[in-house]
XYZ file of C-alpha atoms in Angstrom:
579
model
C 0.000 0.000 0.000
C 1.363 3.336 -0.991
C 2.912 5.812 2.078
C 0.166 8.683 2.583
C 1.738 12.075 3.030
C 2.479 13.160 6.710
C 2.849 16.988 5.372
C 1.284 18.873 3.022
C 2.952 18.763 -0.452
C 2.666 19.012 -3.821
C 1.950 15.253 -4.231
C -0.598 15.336 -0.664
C -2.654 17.980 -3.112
C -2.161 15.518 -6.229
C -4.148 12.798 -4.425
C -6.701 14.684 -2.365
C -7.695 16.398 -6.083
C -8.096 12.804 -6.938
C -9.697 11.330 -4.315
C -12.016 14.506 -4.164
C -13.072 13.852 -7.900
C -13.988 10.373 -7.140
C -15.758 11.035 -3.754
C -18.199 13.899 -6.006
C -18.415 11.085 -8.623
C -19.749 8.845 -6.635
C -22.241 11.119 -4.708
C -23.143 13.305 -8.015
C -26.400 12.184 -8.760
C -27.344 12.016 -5.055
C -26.566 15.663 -4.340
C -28.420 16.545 -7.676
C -31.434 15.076 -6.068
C -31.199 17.211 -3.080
C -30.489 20.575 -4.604
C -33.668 22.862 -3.576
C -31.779 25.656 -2.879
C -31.015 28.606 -4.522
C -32.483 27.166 -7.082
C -34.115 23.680 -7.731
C -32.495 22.548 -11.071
C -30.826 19.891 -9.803
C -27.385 20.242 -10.816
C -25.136 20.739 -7.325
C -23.552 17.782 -7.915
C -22.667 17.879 -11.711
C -21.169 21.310 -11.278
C -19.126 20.690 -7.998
C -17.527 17.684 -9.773
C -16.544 20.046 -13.382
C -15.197 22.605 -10.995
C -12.877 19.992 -8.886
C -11.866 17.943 -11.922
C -10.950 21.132 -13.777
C -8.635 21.540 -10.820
C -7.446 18.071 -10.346
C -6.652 18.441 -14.641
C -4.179 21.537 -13.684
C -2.632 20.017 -10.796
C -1.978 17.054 -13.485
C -1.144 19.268 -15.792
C 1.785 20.910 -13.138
C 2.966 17.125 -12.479
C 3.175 16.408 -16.422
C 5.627 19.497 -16.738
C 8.027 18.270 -13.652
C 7.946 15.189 -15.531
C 11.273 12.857 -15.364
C 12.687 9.409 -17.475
C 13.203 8.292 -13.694
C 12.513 4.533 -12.988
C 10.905 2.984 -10.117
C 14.291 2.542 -8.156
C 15.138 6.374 -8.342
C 11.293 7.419 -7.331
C 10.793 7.724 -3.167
C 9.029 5.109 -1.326
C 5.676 5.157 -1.528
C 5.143 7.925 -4.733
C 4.657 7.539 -8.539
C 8.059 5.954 -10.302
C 7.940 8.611 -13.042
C 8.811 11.000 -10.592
C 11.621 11.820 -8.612
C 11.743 13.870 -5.464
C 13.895 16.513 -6.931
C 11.317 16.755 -10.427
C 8.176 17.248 -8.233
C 5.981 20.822 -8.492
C 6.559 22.623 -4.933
C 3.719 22.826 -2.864
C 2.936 26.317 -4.157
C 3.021 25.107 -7.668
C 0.692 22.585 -6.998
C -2.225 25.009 -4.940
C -1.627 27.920 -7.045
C -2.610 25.139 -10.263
C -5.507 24.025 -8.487
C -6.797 27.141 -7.249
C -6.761 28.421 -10.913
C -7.851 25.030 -12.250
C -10.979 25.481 -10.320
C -11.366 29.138 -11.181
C -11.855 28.714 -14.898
C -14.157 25.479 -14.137
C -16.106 26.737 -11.473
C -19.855 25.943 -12.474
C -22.615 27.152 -10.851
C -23.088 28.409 -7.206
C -22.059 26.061 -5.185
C -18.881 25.216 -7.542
C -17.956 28.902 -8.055
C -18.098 28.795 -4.229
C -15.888 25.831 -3.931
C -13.291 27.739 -6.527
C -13.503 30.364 -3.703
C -12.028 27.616 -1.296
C -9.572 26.442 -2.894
C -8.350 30.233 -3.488
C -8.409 31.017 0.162
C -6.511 27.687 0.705
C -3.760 28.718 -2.024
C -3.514 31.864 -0.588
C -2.081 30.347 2.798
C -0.308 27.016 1.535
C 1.506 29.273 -1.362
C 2.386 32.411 0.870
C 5.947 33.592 0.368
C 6.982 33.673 4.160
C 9.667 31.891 6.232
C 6.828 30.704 8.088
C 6.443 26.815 6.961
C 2.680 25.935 5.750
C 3.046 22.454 5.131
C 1.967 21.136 8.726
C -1.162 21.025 10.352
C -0.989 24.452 11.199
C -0.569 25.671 8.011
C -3.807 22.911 7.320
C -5.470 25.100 10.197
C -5.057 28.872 8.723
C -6.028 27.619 5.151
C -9.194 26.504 5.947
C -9.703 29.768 8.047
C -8.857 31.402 4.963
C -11.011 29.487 2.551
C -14.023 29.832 4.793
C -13.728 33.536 5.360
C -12.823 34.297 2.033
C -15.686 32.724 0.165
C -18.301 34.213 2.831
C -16.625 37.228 1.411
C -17.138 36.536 -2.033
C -21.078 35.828 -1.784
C -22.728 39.397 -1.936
C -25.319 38.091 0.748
C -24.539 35.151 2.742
C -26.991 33.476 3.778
C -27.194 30.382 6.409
C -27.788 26.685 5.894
C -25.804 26.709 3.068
C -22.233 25.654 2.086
C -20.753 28.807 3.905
C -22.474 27.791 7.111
C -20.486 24.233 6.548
C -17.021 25.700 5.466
C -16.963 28.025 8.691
C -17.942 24.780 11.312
C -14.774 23.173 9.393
C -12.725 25.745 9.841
C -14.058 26.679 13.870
C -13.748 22.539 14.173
C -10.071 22.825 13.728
C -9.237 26.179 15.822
C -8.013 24.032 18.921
C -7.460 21.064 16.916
C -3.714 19.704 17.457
C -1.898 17.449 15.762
C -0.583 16.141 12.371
C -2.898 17.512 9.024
C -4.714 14.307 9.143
C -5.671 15.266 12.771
C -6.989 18.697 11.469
C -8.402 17.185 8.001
C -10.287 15.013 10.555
C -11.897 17.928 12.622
C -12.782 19.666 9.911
C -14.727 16.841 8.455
C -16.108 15.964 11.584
C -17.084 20.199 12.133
C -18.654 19.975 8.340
C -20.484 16.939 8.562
C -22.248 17.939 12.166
C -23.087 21.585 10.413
C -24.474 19.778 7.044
C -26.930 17.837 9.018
C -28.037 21.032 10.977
C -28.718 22.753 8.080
C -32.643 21.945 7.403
C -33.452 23.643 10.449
C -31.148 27.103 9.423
C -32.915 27.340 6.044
C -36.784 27.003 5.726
C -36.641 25.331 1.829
C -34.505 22.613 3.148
C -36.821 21.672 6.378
C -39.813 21.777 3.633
C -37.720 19.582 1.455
C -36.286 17.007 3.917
C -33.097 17.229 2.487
C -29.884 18.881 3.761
C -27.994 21.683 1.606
C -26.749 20.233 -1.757
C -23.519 22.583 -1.848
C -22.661 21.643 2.047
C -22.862 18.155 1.093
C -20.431 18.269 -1.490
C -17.971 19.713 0.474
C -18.404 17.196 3.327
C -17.654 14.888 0.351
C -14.300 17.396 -0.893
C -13.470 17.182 3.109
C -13.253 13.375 3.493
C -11.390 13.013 0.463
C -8.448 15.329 2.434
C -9.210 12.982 5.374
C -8.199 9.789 3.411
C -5.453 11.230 1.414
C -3.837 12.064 5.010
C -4.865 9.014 7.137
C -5.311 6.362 3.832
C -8.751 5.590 5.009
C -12.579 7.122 4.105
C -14.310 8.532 6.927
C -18.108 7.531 7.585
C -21.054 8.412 5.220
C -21.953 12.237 6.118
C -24.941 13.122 8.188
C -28.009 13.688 6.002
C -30.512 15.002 8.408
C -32.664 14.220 11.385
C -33.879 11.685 9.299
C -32.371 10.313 6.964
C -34.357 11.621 3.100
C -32.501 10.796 -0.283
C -35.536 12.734 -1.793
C -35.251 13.077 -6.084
C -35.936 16.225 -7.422
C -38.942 14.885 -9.381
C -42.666 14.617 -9.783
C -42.696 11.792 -6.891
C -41.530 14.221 -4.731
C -44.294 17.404 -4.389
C -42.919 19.055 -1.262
C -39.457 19.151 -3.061
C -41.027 20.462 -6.247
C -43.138 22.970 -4.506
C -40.468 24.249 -2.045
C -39.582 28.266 -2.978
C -37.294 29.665 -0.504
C -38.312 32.781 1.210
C -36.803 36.397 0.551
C -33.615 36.309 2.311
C -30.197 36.809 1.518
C -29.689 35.079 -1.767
C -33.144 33.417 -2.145
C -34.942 33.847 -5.134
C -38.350 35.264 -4.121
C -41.493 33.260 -3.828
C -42.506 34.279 -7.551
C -39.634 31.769 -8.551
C -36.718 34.249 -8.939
C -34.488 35.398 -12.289
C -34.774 33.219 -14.986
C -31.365 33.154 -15.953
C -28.024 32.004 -14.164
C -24.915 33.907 -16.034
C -21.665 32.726 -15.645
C -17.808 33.925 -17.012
C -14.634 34.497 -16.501
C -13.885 38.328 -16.466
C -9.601 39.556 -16.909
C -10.879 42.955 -15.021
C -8.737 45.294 -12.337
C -10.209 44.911 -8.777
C -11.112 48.401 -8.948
C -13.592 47.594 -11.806
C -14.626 44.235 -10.286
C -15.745 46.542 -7.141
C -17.972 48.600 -9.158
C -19.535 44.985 -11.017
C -20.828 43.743 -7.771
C -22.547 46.847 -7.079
C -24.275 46.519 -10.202
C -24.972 42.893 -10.919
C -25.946 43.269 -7.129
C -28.742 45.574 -8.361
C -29.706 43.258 -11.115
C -30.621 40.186 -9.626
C -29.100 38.034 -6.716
C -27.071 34.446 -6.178
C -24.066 36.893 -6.727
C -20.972 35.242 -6.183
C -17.944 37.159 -7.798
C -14.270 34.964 -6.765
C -11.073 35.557 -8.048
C -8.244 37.795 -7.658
C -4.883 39.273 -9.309
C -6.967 40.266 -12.891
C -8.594 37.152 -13.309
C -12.325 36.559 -11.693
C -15.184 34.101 -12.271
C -18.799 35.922 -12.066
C -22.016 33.866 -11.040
C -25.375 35.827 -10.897
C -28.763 34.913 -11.472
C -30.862 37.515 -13.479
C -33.881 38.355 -15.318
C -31.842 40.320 -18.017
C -28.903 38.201 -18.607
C -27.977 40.956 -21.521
C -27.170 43.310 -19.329
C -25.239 41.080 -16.646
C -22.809 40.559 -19.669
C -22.984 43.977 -20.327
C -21.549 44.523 -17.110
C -18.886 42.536 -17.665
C -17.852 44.059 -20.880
C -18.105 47.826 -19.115
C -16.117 46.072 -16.062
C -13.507 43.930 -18.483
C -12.949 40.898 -20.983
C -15.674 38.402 -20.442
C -15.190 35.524 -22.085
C -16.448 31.161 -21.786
C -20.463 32.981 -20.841
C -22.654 30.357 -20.121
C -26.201 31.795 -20.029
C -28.910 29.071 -18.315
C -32.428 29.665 -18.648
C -33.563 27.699 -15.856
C -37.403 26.960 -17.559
C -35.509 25.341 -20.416
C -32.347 24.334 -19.469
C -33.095 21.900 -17.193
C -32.193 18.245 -18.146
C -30.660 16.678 -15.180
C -34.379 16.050 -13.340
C -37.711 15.838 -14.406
C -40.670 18.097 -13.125
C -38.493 20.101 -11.298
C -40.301 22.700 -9.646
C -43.570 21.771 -11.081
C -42.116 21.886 -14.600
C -43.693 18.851 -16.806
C -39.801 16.990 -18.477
C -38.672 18.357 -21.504
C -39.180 16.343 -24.660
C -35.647 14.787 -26.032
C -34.906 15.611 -29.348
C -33.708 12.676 -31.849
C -30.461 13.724 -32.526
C -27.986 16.647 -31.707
C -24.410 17.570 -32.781
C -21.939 18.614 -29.730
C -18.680 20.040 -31.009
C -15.109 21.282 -29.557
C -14.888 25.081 -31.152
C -11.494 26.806 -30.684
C -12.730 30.649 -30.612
C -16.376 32.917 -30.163
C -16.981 32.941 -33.931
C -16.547 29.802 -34.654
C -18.912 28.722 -31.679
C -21.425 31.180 -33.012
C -21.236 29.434 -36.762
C -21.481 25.920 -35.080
C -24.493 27.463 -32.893
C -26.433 28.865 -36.072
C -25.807 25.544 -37.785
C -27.860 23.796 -34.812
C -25.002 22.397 -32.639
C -24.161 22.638 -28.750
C -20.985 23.595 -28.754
C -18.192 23.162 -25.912
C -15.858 26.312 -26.061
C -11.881 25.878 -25.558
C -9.919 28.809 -24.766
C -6.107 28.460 -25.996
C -3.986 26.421 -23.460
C -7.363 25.181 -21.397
C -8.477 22.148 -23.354
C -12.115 21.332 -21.621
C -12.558 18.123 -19.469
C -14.449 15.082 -20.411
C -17.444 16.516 -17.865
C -17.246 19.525 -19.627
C -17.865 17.552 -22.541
C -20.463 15.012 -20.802
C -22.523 18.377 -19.884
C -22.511 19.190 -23.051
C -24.043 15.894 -23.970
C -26.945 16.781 -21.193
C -27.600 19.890 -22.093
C -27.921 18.979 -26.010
C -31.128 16.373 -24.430
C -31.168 14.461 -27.410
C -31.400 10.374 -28.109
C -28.318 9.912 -30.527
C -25.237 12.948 -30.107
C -22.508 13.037 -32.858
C -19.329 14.488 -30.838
C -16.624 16.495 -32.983
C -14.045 17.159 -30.544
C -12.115 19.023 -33.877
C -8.448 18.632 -31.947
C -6.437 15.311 -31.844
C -5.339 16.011 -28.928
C -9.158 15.813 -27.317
C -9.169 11.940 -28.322
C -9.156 10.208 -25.386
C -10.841 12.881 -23.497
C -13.874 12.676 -25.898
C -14.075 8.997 -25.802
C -14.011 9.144 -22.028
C -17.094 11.619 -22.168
C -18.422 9.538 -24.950
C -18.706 6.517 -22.847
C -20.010 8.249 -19.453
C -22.863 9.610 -21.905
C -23.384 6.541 -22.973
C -23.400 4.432 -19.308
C -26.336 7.243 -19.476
C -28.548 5.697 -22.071
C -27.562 7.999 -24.921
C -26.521 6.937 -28.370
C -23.222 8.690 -29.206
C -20.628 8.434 -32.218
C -17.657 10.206 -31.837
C -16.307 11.185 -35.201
C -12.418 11.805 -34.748
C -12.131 15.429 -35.871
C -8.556 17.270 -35.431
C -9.332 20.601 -36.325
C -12.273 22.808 -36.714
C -12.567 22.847 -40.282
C -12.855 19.220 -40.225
C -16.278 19.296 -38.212
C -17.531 22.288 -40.374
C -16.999 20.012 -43.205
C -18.747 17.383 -41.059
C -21.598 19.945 -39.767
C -22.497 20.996 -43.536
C -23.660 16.906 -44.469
C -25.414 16.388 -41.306
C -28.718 15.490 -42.008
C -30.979 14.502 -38.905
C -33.371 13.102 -41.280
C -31.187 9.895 -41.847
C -30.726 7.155 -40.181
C -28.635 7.291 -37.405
C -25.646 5.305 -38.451
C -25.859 6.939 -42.287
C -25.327 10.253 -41.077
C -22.362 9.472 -38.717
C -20.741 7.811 -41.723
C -21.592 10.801 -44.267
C -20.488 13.172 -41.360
C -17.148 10.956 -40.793
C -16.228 10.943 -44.817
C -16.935 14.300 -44.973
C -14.334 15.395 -42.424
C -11.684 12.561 -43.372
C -11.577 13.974 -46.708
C -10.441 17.394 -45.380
C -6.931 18.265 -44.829
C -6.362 20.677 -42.348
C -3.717 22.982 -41.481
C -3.320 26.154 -39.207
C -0.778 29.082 -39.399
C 0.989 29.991 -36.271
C 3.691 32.026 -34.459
C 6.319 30.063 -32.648
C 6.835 30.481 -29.021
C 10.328 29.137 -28.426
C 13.028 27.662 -30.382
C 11.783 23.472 -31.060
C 13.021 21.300 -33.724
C 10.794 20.488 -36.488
C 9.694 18.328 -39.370
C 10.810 21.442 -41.183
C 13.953 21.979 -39.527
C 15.105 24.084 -36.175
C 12.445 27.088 -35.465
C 13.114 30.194 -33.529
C 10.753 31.821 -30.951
C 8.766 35.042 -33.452
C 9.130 32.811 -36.414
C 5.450 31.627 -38.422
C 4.738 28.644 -38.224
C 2.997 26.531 -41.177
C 1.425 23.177 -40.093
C -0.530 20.851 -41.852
C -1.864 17.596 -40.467
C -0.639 18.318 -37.527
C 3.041 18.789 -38.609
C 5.274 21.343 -39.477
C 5.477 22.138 -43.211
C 7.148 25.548 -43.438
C 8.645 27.788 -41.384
C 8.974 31.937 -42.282
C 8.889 35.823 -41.401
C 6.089 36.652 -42.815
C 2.058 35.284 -41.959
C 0.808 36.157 -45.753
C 3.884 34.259 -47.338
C 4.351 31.547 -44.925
C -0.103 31.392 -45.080
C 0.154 31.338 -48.969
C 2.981 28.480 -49.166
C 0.940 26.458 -47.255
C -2.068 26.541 -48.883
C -0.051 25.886 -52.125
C 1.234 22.994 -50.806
C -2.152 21.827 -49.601
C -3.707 22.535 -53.157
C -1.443 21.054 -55.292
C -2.797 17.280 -53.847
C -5.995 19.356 -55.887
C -9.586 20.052 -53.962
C -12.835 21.524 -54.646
C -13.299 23.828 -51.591
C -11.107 26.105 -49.419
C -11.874 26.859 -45.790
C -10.393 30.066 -44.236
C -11.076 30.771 -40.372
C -9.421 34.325 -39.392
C -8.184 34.864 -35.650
C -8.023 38.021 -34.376
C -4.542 38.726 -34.856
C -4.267 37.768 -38.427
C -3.675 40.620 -40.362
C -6.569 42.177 -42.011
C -5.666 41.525 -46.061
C -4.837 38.081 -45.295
C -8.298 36.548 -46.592
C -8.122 39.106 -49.923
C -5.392 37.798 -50.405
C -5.489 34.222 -50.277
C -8.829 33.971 -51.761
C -7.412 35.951 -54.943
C -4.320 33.459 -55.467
C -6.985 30.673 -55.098
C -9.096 32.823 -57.409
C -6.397 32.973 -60.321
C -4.180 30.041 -59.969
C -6.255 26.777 -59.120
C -9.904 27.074 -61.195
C -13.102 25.514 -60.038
C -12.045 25.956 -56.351
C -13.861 27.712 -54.169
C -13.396 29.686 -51.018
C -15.201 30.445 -48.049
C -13.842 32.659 -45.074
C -15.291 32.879 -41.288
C -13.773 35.009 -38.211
C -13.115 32.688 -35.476
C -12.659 35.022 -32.828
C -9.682 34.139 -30.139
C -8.586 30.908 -31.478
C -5.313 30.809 -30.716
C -3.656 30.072 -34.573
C -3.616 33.205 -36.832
C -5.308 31.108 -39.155
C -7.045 27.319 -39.705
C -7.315 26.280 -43.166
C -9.057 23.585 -44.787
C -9.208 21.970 -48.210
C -11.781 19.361 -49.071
C-alpha cells in the first residue's frame, strides 16, 4: 500500500484532487437530487464535480511538466516511479494550479463557491513567508482562509448553506492539534455535524427534507483530504434528522413545490431570475468593485471569486444581456454560459412543477477553438463546448454538453487530436447514461464544419455518422501559427517570433512573414488538388490576409472555391481547410 503524506505537499494535493473527484463522482447524482436551494435545477452535484476535476486536470497538468525518465528505483518510497523527489511541483506550484484550475471550471453556485475555497486555501499554503505551511498548522489557517474568504465573495450570505459548513470546518479545527490528518479530521467531523443542521437554518430545506446540496459536497471534498492524510474514508456524512434521499422529481411534491423565502440570496417566492450567467472576467479589482454593485442591483445568487486580474462571475438575473454587459463595461468576459432555468433543465424531471422536456432525436456537440466559430457551429444547430487556448475542456465539460444537447443519438466532434481520449471518455459516461453517441475523430475545426455541412438529422442514425465521418476525413487541415520558443521540427530548427505553417498536424514551413508563410501552405495543400477552401481568421491575423489568399486561389487553381469565417480568439492566426 502506498505511504500517505504526513505533510502537506505538492503530491498530498495531487491525491486529495483525486480522491475529491472520485468522492463527487460517486455522490453526483445524489446531491443533484437534493439541490432545492437557490435554485431547484438539480445540478449541485454535476457542477461541484466540473469545478474539482478542472482543478485536479491543472494540478496534473503541473505534475506532467516536472515530468522525469526516472525509474521505479530512483522514485521515493511510496510515490509515482515517473517522478523523482527533486522533479516534483513545490507545494505552491501545486495550490496555485488548483486554485486556478478550479477558477476557470467553477460551475454554478455552489462550484464557483468551492473555486472560492480552494483560493483562500492557495492563498495560505503558497504564501511567500519563512513561516512553513506544510503542517497542520498551516492545514489550520487555510481553511480559516477558505471559509472567510468565500463568505466574502457571496454578496449576501446566507445560512444553511455551504458557507455555514465551510466556517464549522474551519471553527472545528481552531483548537485542533496534531498532524494535518488530525486537522483534516476535525474539519470533516465540524462539516459533517453543520451539514446535518442545516434543514433547520434554512426554511426550503426543512420543507424539502433534504440537507444543503452545496454543504454536502464539500463534506464529500473534506473526506477526500481525510483519506489522502490518514489512507482511510471517513463515515457516510450526516443527512438530516432523518435520513431523506428525496429526487428532485414529480414523486416528490414538497421538493417540487419548495420556494425559498426572501432572504439573503433566495430567489423570491414568484420563482426568482430566470437566468443564471456565468464567465470568466480579466478585469482590475477596482472595476470588479464597481460589477458587484451593479450585478448586485440586477438580480441576486451573486458570487464574484477571483483575484490578481482574473475573476469568475455567477449571478442569477432576469436580463442576462445586461449582466454581460456589465462585464464588458467592467472587463474581458469571455467562456459565458447563459442558463435559462425553464428550459435548461435536463438533469431532473418536473423540477419545480415543470412537466420533463421532450428529447430531441439527434444533436451535434462540437469542440470550437474561438467565439466565432462557436457562433457558426451554434447557427448551424449544434451545442458547442468552447476551448480557450492552453485550457483544453474536461471530459465533464464535454459530458454536460451531452446533457444539455437532451437528445437520443449525439454526434461528438471534438475538432483537436489532442481531445481523443478525453472525448471517448465523455463519450462513454454519456453513454453508461442511455444515450446513443458516435464520436467522429475530428482534429481541427474545419474538419467538423466540413462534417456539420452533411449532417442530415433526417437519416438514419448510423448513415449520417458515416456521411459526417467521410466528410471530415476527406479534409486536410492545417493552421498558421507564431512560434513560441526555439523546437526542432519536421521542417527543420524554429526560432521563438518565427510563423509557423502546419498541416496535419506537422510542421510544413517555417517563415517571417504570416501572408507568405499562409500562402505556401495553402499551395502545398492545393497542389494534392480540392474543390473547396476553408479560411477561419483569428483576431490577430492581419486584415488583407483573406483578400489575399482567396485571390491566389481565385487565379491560380480554377473551379475551387473559397469560403472565409472570423473565429474570434482561437489561438492560430489562421485554420485552413481543403476538401
Amino acid at each position: 500500500m502506498p505511504q500517505v503524506p504526513q505533510t502537506l505537499d505538492a503530491l498530498a494535493v495531487r491525491t486529495w484532487c483525486g480522491l475529491a473527484l472520485e468522492a463527487l463522482g460517486r455522490a453526483r447524482e445524489e446531491i443533484d437530487a437534493i439541490n432545492v436551494y437557490p435554485v431547484a435545477d438539480g445540478d449541485t452535484g454535476t457542477n461541484l464535480y466540473l469545478t474539482v476535476e478542472s482543478a485536479a486536470a491543472a494540478v496534473e497538468a503541473v505534475f506532467a511538466g516536472y515530468e522525469t525518465v526516472a525509474g521505479p528505483s530512483e522514485a521515493g518510497a511510496g510515490h509515482d516511479a515517473a517522478f523523482t523527489r527533486a522533479g516534483w511541483p513545490t507545494l505552491a506550484d501545486a495550490v496555485r494550479a488548483m486554485a486556478h484550475g478550479a477558477l476557470i471550471g467553477a460551475r454554478g453556485n455552489s462550484g464557483t463557491i468551492l473555486a472560492q475555497l480552494l483560493r483562500g486555501m492557495a492563498q495560505v499554503l503558497a504564501a511567500d513567508s519563512e513561516t512553513a505551511h506544510a503542517d497542520g498548522q498551516g492545514l489550520r489557517l487555510a481553511l480559516r482562509q477558505a471559509a472567510d474568504s468565500a463568505r466574502q465573495a457571496v454578496a449576501h450570505p446566507v445560512e444553511g448553506t455551504v458557507l455555514t459548513v465551510a466556517s464549522a470546518a474551519a471553527d472545528a479545527v481552531t483548537g485542533a492539534e496534531g498532524d494535518c490528518g488530525t486537522v483534516a479530521r476535525a474539519a470533516y467531523e465540524g462539516a459533517r455535524a453543520a451539514l446535518a443542521a442545516t434543514p433547520g437554518q434554512l426554511a426550503v430545506l426543512e420543507r424539502a427534507g433534504v440537507v444543503d446540496a452545496g454543504g454536502r459536497g464539500l463534506v464529500a471534498v473534506l473526506a477526500a483530504l481525510v483519506e489522502t492524510f490518514t489512507g482511510e474514508a471517513p463515515g457516510a456524512p450526516l443527512m438530516a434528522p432523518v435520513e431523506v434521499h428525496a429526487r428532485v422529481d414529480a414523486s416528490v411534491p414538497h421538493v417540487a413545490d419548495a420556494h425559498p423565502e426572501v432572504c439573503g440570496d433566495g430567489p423570491p417566492d414568484d420563482g426568482g431570475p430566470a437566468f443564471e450567467v456565468i464567465y470568466l472576467l480579466e478585469a482590475e479589482d477596482a472595476a470588479v468593485a464597481r460589477l458587484r454593485d451593479r450585478l448586485d442591483g440586477l438580480g441576486d445568487s451573486l458570487v464574484v471569486v477571483g483575484g490578481d486580474g482574473l475573476w469568475n462571475v455567477h449571478v442569477h438575473v432576469d436580463d442576462a444581456g445586461a449582466a454581460v454587459e456589465a462585464g464588458v463595461e467592467a472587463g474581458r468576459p469571455y467562456r459565458i454560459r447563459i442558463t435559462h432555468f425553464g428550459l435548461e433543465d435536463v438533469h431532473t424531471a418536473g423540477a419545480a412543477g415543470r412537466p420533463p422536456r421532450e428529447r430531441a432525436q439527434r444533436a451535434v456537440v462540437a469542440v470550437v477553438p474561438g467565439e466565432g466559430l462557436a457562433g457558426l457551429y451554434t447557427e448551424a444547430g449544434a451545442t458547442t463546448v468552447l476551448a480557450r487556448p492552453g485550457e483544453p475542456p474536461a471530459s465533464g465539460e464535454l459530458v454536460e454538453a451531452v446533457r444539455r444537447a437532451h437528445a437520443r443519438e449525439v454526434v461528438l466532434l471534438p475538432n483537436d487530436a489532442d481531445l481523443r481520449h478525453t472525448a471517448a471518455a465523455a463519450a462513454e459516461q454519456a453513454r453508461a447514461e442511455g444515450v446513443r453517441v458516435a464520436l467522429i475523430p475530428t482534429r481541427s475545426a474545419v474538419q467538423g464544419i466540413a462534417a456539420l455541412a452533411v449532417h442530415e438529422p433526417e437519416r438514419r442514425f448510423d448513415e449520417d455518422v458515416v456521411a459526417m465521418t467521410s466528410a471530415a476525413g476527406a479534409t486536410r487541415y492545417a493552421e498558421v501559427a507564431v512560434a513560441e520558443r526555439q523546437s526542432w521540427t519536421m521542417a527543420g530548427i524554429c526560432q521563438a517570433g518565427d510563423v509557423l505553417g502546419l498541416i496535419d498536424g506537422d510542421v510544413a514551413v517555417i517563415g517571417s512573414n504570416i501572408t507568405d508563410t499562409a500562402e505556401a501552405v495553402l499551395d502545398r495543400m492545393l497542389a494534392a488538388g480540392g474543390e473547396m477552401v476553408t479560411l477561419v481568421l483569428g483576431d490577430e491575423a492581419p486584415d488583407a490576409i483573406a483578400a489575399h489568399l482567396e485571390s491566389r486561389v481565385r487565379e491560380s487553381y480554377l473551379a475551387v472555391d473559397t469560403v472565409v469565417y472570423r473565429g474570434g480568439r482561437q489561438g492560430a492566426l489562421l485554420l485552413i481547410g481543403v476538401e
